[in-house]
XYZ file of C-alpha atoms in Angstrom:
378
model
C -17.226 35.929 -8.290
C -15.141 33.121 -9.851
C -16.847 29.787 -10.370
C -15.464 27.383 -7.747
C -17.270 24.467 -9.379
C -14.603 23.748 -11.967
C -13.151 20.265 -12.381
C -10.467 18.643 -14.537
C -11.261 14.944 -14.968
C -8.469 12.749 -16.375
C -8.858 9.237 -17.713
C -6.951 6.971 -20.029
C -9.305 6.841 -22.983
C -12.724 8.025 -24.006
C -14.430 8.829 -27.269
C -17.844 9.304 -28.771
C -18.240 5.579 -29.441
C -20.726 4.375 -26.856
C -19.202 0.887 -27.036
C -16.034 1.579 -25.099
C -15.610 1.140 -21.365
C -15.347 4.641 -19.928
C -18.474 6.022 -21.550
C -20.330 5.649 -18.242
C -17.992 8.255 -16.730
C -19.350 10.826 -19.166
C -22.915 10.132 -18.037
C -21.861 10.864 -14.456
C -20.077 14.051 -15.509
C -23.178 15.150 -17.420
C -25.091 15.098 -14.142
C -22.380 17.158 -12.442
C -22.620 19.636 -15.306
C -26.371 19.872 -14.717
C -25.525 20.695 -11.094
C -23.497 23.691 -12.218
C -20.031 22.209 -12.661
C -17.733 23.320 -15.466
C -15.805 20.168 -16.391
C -12.965 19.585 -18.817
C -12.062 15.957 -19.495
C -8.486 15.082 -20.419
C -8.178 11.807 -22.339
C -4.632 10.446 -22.403
C -5.236 8.876 -25.787
C -7.927 8.406 -28.400
C -7.661 11.489 -30.601
C -6.353 15.004 -31.092
C -7.701 18.417 -30.213
C -10.817 19.207 -28.188
C -14.220 17.703 -28.917
C -17.681 17.682 -27.421
C -18.418 14.080 -26.422
C -21.854 13.362 -24.969
C -22.084 16.937 -23.710
C -18.605 16.927 -22.131
C -15.578 18.915 -23.236
C -12.864 16.354 -23.963
C -9.295 17.461 -24.658
C -7.216 14.675 -26.187
C -3.548 14.485 -25.227
C -2.431 11.989 -27.890
C -3.609 9.413 -30.408
C -2.016 6.365 -28.780
C -0.269 7.535 -25.626
C 3.499 7.730 -25.306
C 5.770 10.437 -23.949
C 3.959 13.255 -25.719
C 0.905 12.909 -23.507
C 3.028 13.675 -20.419
C 4.057 17.123 -21.661
C 0.584 17.828 -22.981
C -0.968 16.897 -19.632
C 1.380 19.270 -17.821
C 0.554 22.033 -20.293
C -3.168 21.372 -20.036
C -3.106 21.495 -16.234
C -1.256 24.816 -16.316
C -3.552 26.428 -18.867
C -6.679 25.150 -17.093
C -5.426 26.486 -13.753
C -5.148 29.903 -15.347
C -8.802 29.496 -16.346
C -9.783 28.834 -12.748
C -9.751 25.025 -12.569
C -8.480 24.179 -9.073
C -9.578 20.542 -8.748
C -7.945 17.683 -10.680
C -9.473 14.199 -10.533
C -7.550 11.296 -12.122
C -9.248 7.947 -12.628
C -7.192 4.728 -12.445
C -4.277 5.744 -14.712
C -1.114 5.685 -12.601
C 1.031 7.603 -15.169
C -1.541 10.404 -15.303
C -1.869 10.240 -11.519
C 1.873 10.724 -11.103
C 1.887 13.780 -13.381
C -1.105 15.291 -11.598
C 0.395 14.624 -8.159
C 3.742 16.106 -9.198
C 2.648 19.229 -11.070
C -0.909 20.189 -10.157
C 0.013 21.222 -6.574
C 2.749 23.453 -8.021
C 0.023 25.195 -10.018
C -2.157 25.586 -6.926
C -4.532 22.721 -7.737
C -6.075 20.090 -5.458
C -5.561 16.510 -6.645
C -7.720 13.382 -6.385
C -6.766 9.882 -7.509
C -9.412 7.160 -7.882
C -8.540 3.459 -7.783
C -10.472 0.342 -6.837
C -9.231 -3.225 -7.059
C -7.507 -5.881 -4.964
C -4.855 -6.427 -7.620
C -1.698 -5.584 -5.688
C -1.015 -9.245 -4.871
C -1.174 -10.037 -8.593
C 1.889 -7.844 -9.126
C 4.013 -10.676 -7.738
C 3.629 -12.442 -11.097
C 4.914 -9.491 -13.115
C 8.576 -9.032 -14.158
C 10.632 -7.436 -11.403
C 11.235 -4.094 -13.128
C 7.587 -3.749 -14.121
C 6.509 -4.569 -10.572
C 9.020 -2.088 -9.152
C 7.836 0.663 -11.503
C 4.164 0.082 -10.678
C 4.713 0.145 -6.932
C 6.919 3.232 -7.169
C 4.229 5.143 -9.075
C 1.538 4.195 -6.571
C 3.741 5.148 -3.620
C 4.440 8.516 -5.229
C 0.722 9.100 -5.808
C -0.123 8.141 -2.216
C 2.534 10.521 -0.901
C 1.874 13.508 -3.155
C -1.803 13.455 -4.082
C -4.159 15.283 -1.754
C -7.000 12.734 -1.745
C -7.036 9.002 -2.527
C -10.543 8.021 -3.620
C -12.006 4.508 -3.723
C -15.128 2.503 -3.137
C -16.939 0.622 -1.802
C -16.139 0.685 1.901
C -13.916 -2.398 2.039
C -11.618 -0.844 -0.539
C -10.762 2.037 1.786
C -9.604 -0.473 4.385
C -7.685 -2.381 1.711
C -5.711 0.653 0.539
C -5.129 1.870 4.063
C -3.572 -1.527 4.837
C -1.868 -2.452 1.566
C -0.664 0.960 0.363
C -0.539 2.688 3.756
C -2.745 5.496 2.504
C -3.214 7.912 5.424
C -6.790 7.900 6.671
C -7.021 11.684 6.290
C -6.521 11.270 2.525
C -9.096 8.532 1.985
C -12.414 9.455 0.348
C -15.358 7.178 -0.435
C -16.983 7.353 -3.861
C -19.182 4.654 -5.385
C -19.346 3.596 -8.990
C -22.596 4.680 -10.572
C -25.073 3.153 -12.979
C -27.571 5.008 -15.138
C -30.838 3.256 -14.358
C -32.522 4.886 -17.331
C -30.233 2.758 -19.523
C -30.186 -0.464 -17.487
C -33.861 -1.167 -16.885
C -34.444 -4.576 -15.358
C -37.399 -6.639 -14.290
C -37.850 -9.354 -11.651
C -36.846 -12.813 -12.853
C -39.009 -15.856 -12.269
C -38.977 -19.505 -13.237
C -39.749 -20.200 -16.918
C -43.375 -21.211 -17.349
C -42.277 -23.843 -19.863
C -39.719 -26.249 -18.406
C -38.463 -26.900 -21.934
C -37.141 -23.326 -22.109
C -33.406 -23.338 -21.305
C -32.152 -21.601 -18.179
C -29.607 -19.027 -19.322
C -26.537 -18.190 -17.248
C -24.382 -15.176 -18.089
C -20.733 -14.455 -17.277
C -19.228 -11.099 -18.293
C -15.624 -10.139 -17.649
C -12.134 -10.173 -19.058
C -10.628 -13.672 -19.020
C -7.500 -12.529 -17.252
C -5.147 -14.227 -14.767
C -5.981 -11.345 -12.430
C -9.509 -12.743 -12.084
C -8.472 -16.415 -12.322
C -11.615 -17.593 -14.082
C -9.905 -20.954 -14.611
C -10.091 -21.618 -10.865
C -13.896 -21.639 -10.956
C -14.565 -22.905 -14.465
C -14.635 -26.653 -13.799
C -17.000 -26.342 -10.791
C -19.293 -24.232 -12.993
C -19.193 -26.857 -15.753
C -19.864 -29.596 -13.210
C -22.901 -27.655 -11.963
C -24.215 -27.363 -15.519
C -23.727 -31.085 -16.079
C -25.451 -32.039 -12.831
C -28.396 -29.815 -13.731
C -28.738 -31.412 -17.161
C -28.560 -34.850 -15.540
C -31.600 -33.906 -13.458
C -33.557 -32.998 -16.588
C -32.944 -29.269 -16.881
C -31.526 -27.515 -19.928
C -28.954 -24.893 -18.953
C -26.919 -22.669 -21.253
C -23.925 -20.551 -20.267
C -23.024 -17.456 -22.298
C -19.548 -16.042 -21.710
C -18.798 -12.465 -22.770
C -15.159 -11.447 -22.771
C -11.780 -12.542 -23.935
C -8.225 -12.533 -22.667
C -5.170 -14.655 -21.899
C -7.165 -17.396 -20.142
C -9.443 -18.105 -23.089
C -7.283 -20.913 -24.474
C -7.041 -22.560 -21.051
C -10.828 -22.452 -20.669
C -11.271 -23.925 -24.143
C -9.036 -26.835 -23.156
C -10.958 -27.399 -19.914
C -14.224 -27.353 -21.841
C -13.133 -29.590 -24.718
C -13.804 -32.969 -23.109
C -16.354 -31.939 -20.502
C -19.922 -33.248 -20.894
C -21.233 -29.693 -20.386
C -19.421 -28.481 -23.516
C -22.529 -28.364 -25.778
C -24.178 -25.910 -23.390
C -21.367 -23.306 -23.224
C -20.918 -20.519 -25.749
C -18.021 -18.058 -25.903
C -19.109 -14.810 -27.548
C -15.818 -12.925 -27.256
C -15.549 -9.268 -26.271
C -18.671 -7.179 -26.817
C -19.111 -3.401 -26.757
C -20.929 -1.894 -23.804
C -23.921 -0.943 -25.899
C -24.395 -4.589 -26.969
C -24.496 -6.042 -23.451
C -28.064 -5.099 -22.597
C -29.393 -7.793 -24.900
C -27.397 -10.494 -23.123
C -28.399 -9.251 -19.668
C -32.076 -9.057 -20.586
C -32.125 -12.633 -21.930
C -30.291 -14.172 -18.958
C -31.830 -15.777 -15.867
C -28.793 -15.847 -13.556
C -25.496 -13.959 -13.455
C -22.168 -15.577 -12.531
C -19.192 -13.558 -11.317
C -16.363 -16.060 -10.698
C -13.536 -13.710 -9.833
C -10.506 -13.707 -7.570
C -9.720 -9.989 -7.580
C -12.103 -7.056 -7.796
C -12.729 -3.596 -6.480
C -16.119 -2.153 -7.343
C -17.138 -4.490 -10.195
C -19.287 -2.631 -12.673
C -20.685 -5.811 -14.217
C -22.142 -6.695 -10.812
C -24.251 -3.552 -10.566
C -25.193 -3.910 -14.247
C -26.492 -7.423 -13.544
C -28.340 -6.211 -10.446
C -29.888 -3.372 -12.445
C -31.233 -5.960 -14.874
C -32.791 -7.885 -12.005
C -30.498 -10.899 -12.253
C -29.888 -13.115 -9.217
C -26.123 -13.381 -8.734
C -23.590 -16.038 -7.809
C -20.272 -14.420 -6.855
C -17.107 -14.631 -4.805
C -16.347 -12.212 -1.978
C -13.541 -10.529 -3.949
C -13.001 -6.816 -3.364
C -16.063 -4.922 -2.240
C -18.730 -7.400 -3.380
C -20.212 -7.799 0.106
C -20.632 -4.019 0.383
C -22.591 -3.914 -2.869
C -25.070 -6.793 -2.782
C -28.167 -7.026 -0.553
C -28.248 -9.370 2.441
C -30.455 -11.834 0.568
C -27.615 -12.508 -1.887
C -24.925 -13.315 0.676
C -25.719 -17.078 0.822
C -24.639 -17.232 -2.833
C -21.305 -15.501 -2.249
C -18.380 -17.875 -1.670
C -14.919 -17.109 -0.398
C -12.676 -16.402 -3.347
C -10.480 -19.453 -2.612
C -13.467 -21.790 -2.412
C -14.261 -22.656 -6.028
C -16.194 -25.780 -4.996
C -18.730 -23.710 -3.083
C -19.043 -21.360 -6.038
C -20.067 -24.319 -8.184
C -22.455 -25.605 -5.511
C -24.099 -22.184 -5.227
C -24.531 -22.097 -8.986
C -26.253 -25.490 -8.952
C -28.420 -24.491 -5.986
C -29.822 -21.469 -7.815
C -30.321 -23.388 -11.043
C -32.327 -26.036 -9.211
C -34.382 -23.602 -7.114
C -36.029 -21.123 -9.493
C -38.593 -20.329 -6.791
C -35.809 -18.244 -5.184
C -35.177 -16.100 -8.243
C -37.977 -13.588 -7.940
C -37.101 -12.608 -4.369
C -33.379 -12.269 -5.129
C -34.165 -10.399 -8.308
C -36.335 -7.831 -6.528
C -33.775 -7.421 -3.748
C -31.086 -6.638 -6.327
C -33.338 -4.178 -8.165
C -34.013 -2.385 -4.886
C -30.381 -2.417 -3.746
C -28.937 -1.067 -6.987
C -30.973 2.119 -6.555
C -28.183 3.212 -4.173
C -25.864 3.564 -7.149
C -28.131 5.470 -9.523
C -26.136 8.105 -11.392
C -27.918 11.209 -10.003
C -27.296 9.974 -6.446
C -23.606 9.324 -7.100
C -23.292 12.726 -8.800
C -24.472 14.288 -5.526
C -22.065 12.060 -3.588
C -19.232 13.148 -5.902
C -20.145 16.818 -5.560
C -20.332 16.595 -1.773
C -16.871 15.041 -1.695
C -15.401 17.739 -3.958
C -16.954 20.542 -1.928
C -15.979 19.128 1.459
C -12.372 18.360 0.493
C -11.705 21.231 -1.897
C -11.841 24.206 0.443
């Protein structure tokens, strides 16, 4: 009897370097493999040939992308269909999603496209032709792909409304986090008041997230805390187009001595920053299922966030008082100050986050993924 548990998983880039972003996908696929799935990963770029990466078969379509990857993806889908692979799951990449939606059904394959993020309104700032191309690709994917996958729950409503994805095509799938890698502990107030309180912010400094909107209220909160006798440091991990603007905002602010930009860091270097932090800040205007949020929760960090994307579906109820509306930067700053000045709240919030993040443990999401594939792939 042919093995029906065969899956083609397509993403933009992955390699054996544990520092790059999509490595967590391979951990999830490892768990599916342990559940009996035969998985071939197609990476649009990042190498040549087929390699074993973290126990997954990865077939590279090109070194750096370009037109060649299109023809190689078509060829790979055809050859894999002949080997019995009937399910094709594409993550995020619209070009790969278009190719899968156009050709995989012709080969008798079932297609899935995963996307999460409230970024469609940001397209208004792109050049007209680029905006037109992006929307056209997404419309084609919505029309031709069999299943449009997203998470958390609010994102299904978002895509149903914004992209008019038919409800029959929508599937819920959470992001996962390997809790054997991200091992946190409850936070509590420093025993020595001379020890600095450490805040951590991790994300790309992009206009999509509009960090500049929240930066001054954060700096004001730091300054007010120092005025009351506390020592507070803010570590910022990430880089991007907004970095220069943030530098300019920081230059003449009295909180400047307490803020450190560390630039972009590889995934495998982040644990040290999480483990040393007391509080996590996520000042963001657009999100979907933010991975840094569940990473912070897995480390036991109390969180100050906006309500962008699916944040309110992810956090526990105890955290909601520290979630501001995304347009309300002043409240974001006030919430930051409130948590800095009330360390007696940290331990409870920390434990709530550690308990809540268990929902997203990789083995659980592997079962969720498998259930979705089985139920929709008949």
